[in-house]
Amino acid sequence: MKTRMIFVGPPGAGKGSQAKILSEELNIPHISTGDMFRKHLKEQTPLGLMAKNYTDKGLLVPDDVTNEMVKDRLSQEDVKNGFILDGYPRNPYQANYLDELLSKSHLKIDVVLNVTSSDEVIIKRITGRRTCPVCGAIYHIDNFPPKQEGICDNDGEKLIQRKDDLKETIVKRLDVYNKETFPLIHYYKEKGLLVDIDGNRDLKAITMDVLKILEQQ
Ligand code: AP5
Ligand code: ZN
């Protein structure tokens, strides 16, 4: 079973939603750099306040800061049986850093899941997304509405719209993805690790697909 994986793909393709499902299914941690920055901001840490200058504009947070944060996270005990990286690495520099970091522990990535979707679907998904600021659950006003409008099913918390989910910021994020993150597709293809996942289907169908891929030798 492949248990060290990366989810790559444009904003709103469904990386986080899938990663959360798989994390529960496989009992391995979901490591989202975006979630980590949002948590820091919520706690008003210096890192969170610094990162906000970039995340609000749809720009990447500087590599050194991001790499260091991931290094800390991957040094924790709970990653020993595997992990799901979501939104990291996000450019070839970060990918090289990750390779070197893992190789120091004689580890490597097993598979890179490239979730693809059309720009039209992406915009609809992002503009309709609502998230829980407490438990991190992801909803969609049409696709996955909560039982009670605007309220998290898990804890009754008021759902929020991410600050970077405004239309003009989404356009910037897509542009940053195409220019900075897309080269990673080639990087991982060359290494024979890349598997394309059609993200335009329902969540369950995608999860089934991914589980099959993880079981392949
Ligand atoms: P991050 O949080 O990683 O955002 P992102 O990559 O833009 O991805 P999203 O979270 O927007 O989308 P997703 O693919 O996870 O989709 P989701 O599952 O939510 O990063 C935010 C910012 O942090 C960055 O812009 C940057 O500034 C900074 N950052 C993060 N990592 C960094 C790094 N490594 N280096 C530097 N800076 C970094 O789904 C979207 C919506 O669609 C939801 O409403 C969901 O319910 C719905 N949906 C999902 N799947 C389906 C489906 N199959 N069918 C129908 N609806 C679906
Ligand atoms: Zn919640």
PDB file of N, CA, C and O in Angstrom, residues 14 17-18 21 125 144 201-208:
ATOM      1  N   GLY A  14     -10.405  20.040  -5.454  1.00  0.00           N
ATOM      2  CA  GLY A  14     -10.949  19.041  -4.532  1.00  0.00           C
ATOM      3  C   GLY A  14      -9.876  18.290  -3.770  1.00  0.00           C
ATOM      4  O   GLY A  14     -10.152  17.245  -3.175  1.00  0.00           O
ATOM      5  N   SER A  17     -10.720  18.116   0.124  1.00  0.00           N
ATOM      6  CA  SER A  17     -11.872  17.243   0.406  1.00  0.00           C
ATOM      7  C   SER A  17     -11.457  15.782   0.331  1.00  0.00           C
ATOM      8  O   SER A  17     -11.780  14.981   1.216  1.00  0.00           O
ATOM      9  N   GLN A  18     -10.707  15.423  -0.706  1.00  0.00           N
ATOM     10  CA  GLN A  18     -10.251  14.030  -0.851  1.00  0.00           C
ATOM     11  C   GLN A  18      -9.260  13.667   0.243  1.00  0.00           C
ATOM     12  O   GLN A  18      -9.327  12.568   0.809  1.00  0.00           O
ATOM     13  N   ILE A  21     -10.960  12.764   3.487  1.00  0.00           N
ATOM     14  CA  ILE A  21     -11.610  11.451   3.458  1.00  0.00           C
ATOM     15  C   ILE A  21     -10.554  10.345   3.592  1.00  0.00           C
ATOM     16  O   ILE A  21     -10.689   9.418   4.391  1.00  0.00           O
ATOM     17  N   ARG A 125     -16.805  25.812  -7.783  1.00  0.00           N
ATOM     18  CA  ARG A 125     -16.513  25.139  -6.515  1.00  0.00           C
ATOM     19  C   ARG A 125     -15.974  26.119  -5.476  1.00  0.00           C
ATOM     20  O   ARG A 125     -16.376  26.086  -4.325  1.00  0.00           O
ATOM     21  N   PHE A 144     -22.433  20.218  -1.481  1.00  0.00           N
ATOM     22  CA  PHE A 144     -22.437  19.583  -0.156  1.00  0.00           C
ATOM     23  C   PHE A 144     -22.915  20.558   0.904  1.00  0.00           C
ATOM     24  O   PHE A 144     -22.144  20.990   1.761  1.00  0.00           O
ATOM     25  N   ARG A 201     -15.561  14.516 -11.181  1.00  0.00           N
ATOM     26  CA  ARG A 201     -16.581  13.509 -10.834  1.00  0.00           C
ATOM     27  C   ARG A 201     -16.981  13.659  -9.375  1.00  0.00           C
ATOM     28  O   ARG A 201     -16.456  14.511  -8.667  1.00  0.00           O
ATOM     29  N   ASP A 202     -17.929  12.802  -8.937  1.00  0.00           N
ATOM     30  CA  ASP A 202     -18.333  12.995  -7.542  1.00  0.00           C
ATOM     31  C   ASP A 202     -17.262  12.441  -6.598  1.00  0.00           C
ATOM     32  O   ASP A 202     -16.415  11.635  -6.983  1.00  0.00           O
ATOM     33  N   LEU A 203     -17.322  12.937  -5.377  1.00  0.00           N
ATOM     34  CA  LEU A 203     -16.272  12.649  -4.394  1.00  0.00           C
ATOM     35  C   LEU A 203     -15.997  11.162  -4.224  1.00  0.00           C
ATOM     36  O   LEU A 203     -14.858  10.737  -4.165  1.00  0.00           O
ATOM     37  N   LYS A 204     -17.093  10.370  -4.149  1.00  0.00           N
ATOM     38  CA  LYS A 204     -16.956   8.933  -3.884  1.00  0.00           C
ATOM     39  C   LYS A 204     -16.190   8.231  -5.001  1.00  0.00           C
ATOM     40  O   LYS A 204     -15.307   7.411  -4.750  1.00  0.00           O
ATOM     41  N   ALA A 205     -16.537   8.556  -6.246  1.00  0.00           N
ATOM     42  CA  ALA A 205     -15.892   7.922  -7.398  1.00  0.00           C
ATOM     43  C   ALA A 205     -14.391   8.215  -7.369  1.00  0.00           C
ATOM     44  O   ALA A 205     -13.562   7.348  -7.661  1.00  0.00           O
ATOM     45  N   ILE A 206     -14.048   9.436  -6.993  1.00  0.00           N
ATOM     46  CA  ILE A 206     -12.627   9.812  -6.945  1.00  0.00           C
ATOM     47  C   ILE A 206     -11.918   9.039  -5.829  1.00  0.00           C
ATOM     48  O   ILE A 206     -10.824   8.506  -6.029  1.00  0.00           O
ATOM     49  N   THR A 207     -12.558   8.953  -4.670  1.00  0.00           N
ATOM     50  CA  THR A 207     -11.938   8.227  -3.547  1.00  0.00           C
ATOM     51  C   THR A 207     -11.676   6.769  -3.937  1.00  0.00           C
ATOM     52  O   THR A 207     -10.600   6.227  -3.663  1.00  0.00           O
ATOM     53  N   MET A 208     -12.654   6.143  -4.596  1.00  0.00           N
ATOM     54  CA  MET A 208     -12.501   4.732  -5.006  1.00  0.00           C
ATOM     55  C   MET A 208     -11.291   4.574  -5.929  1.00  0.00           C
ATOM     56  O   MET A 208     -10.498   3.658  -5.798  1.00  0.00           O
TER      57      MET A 208
END
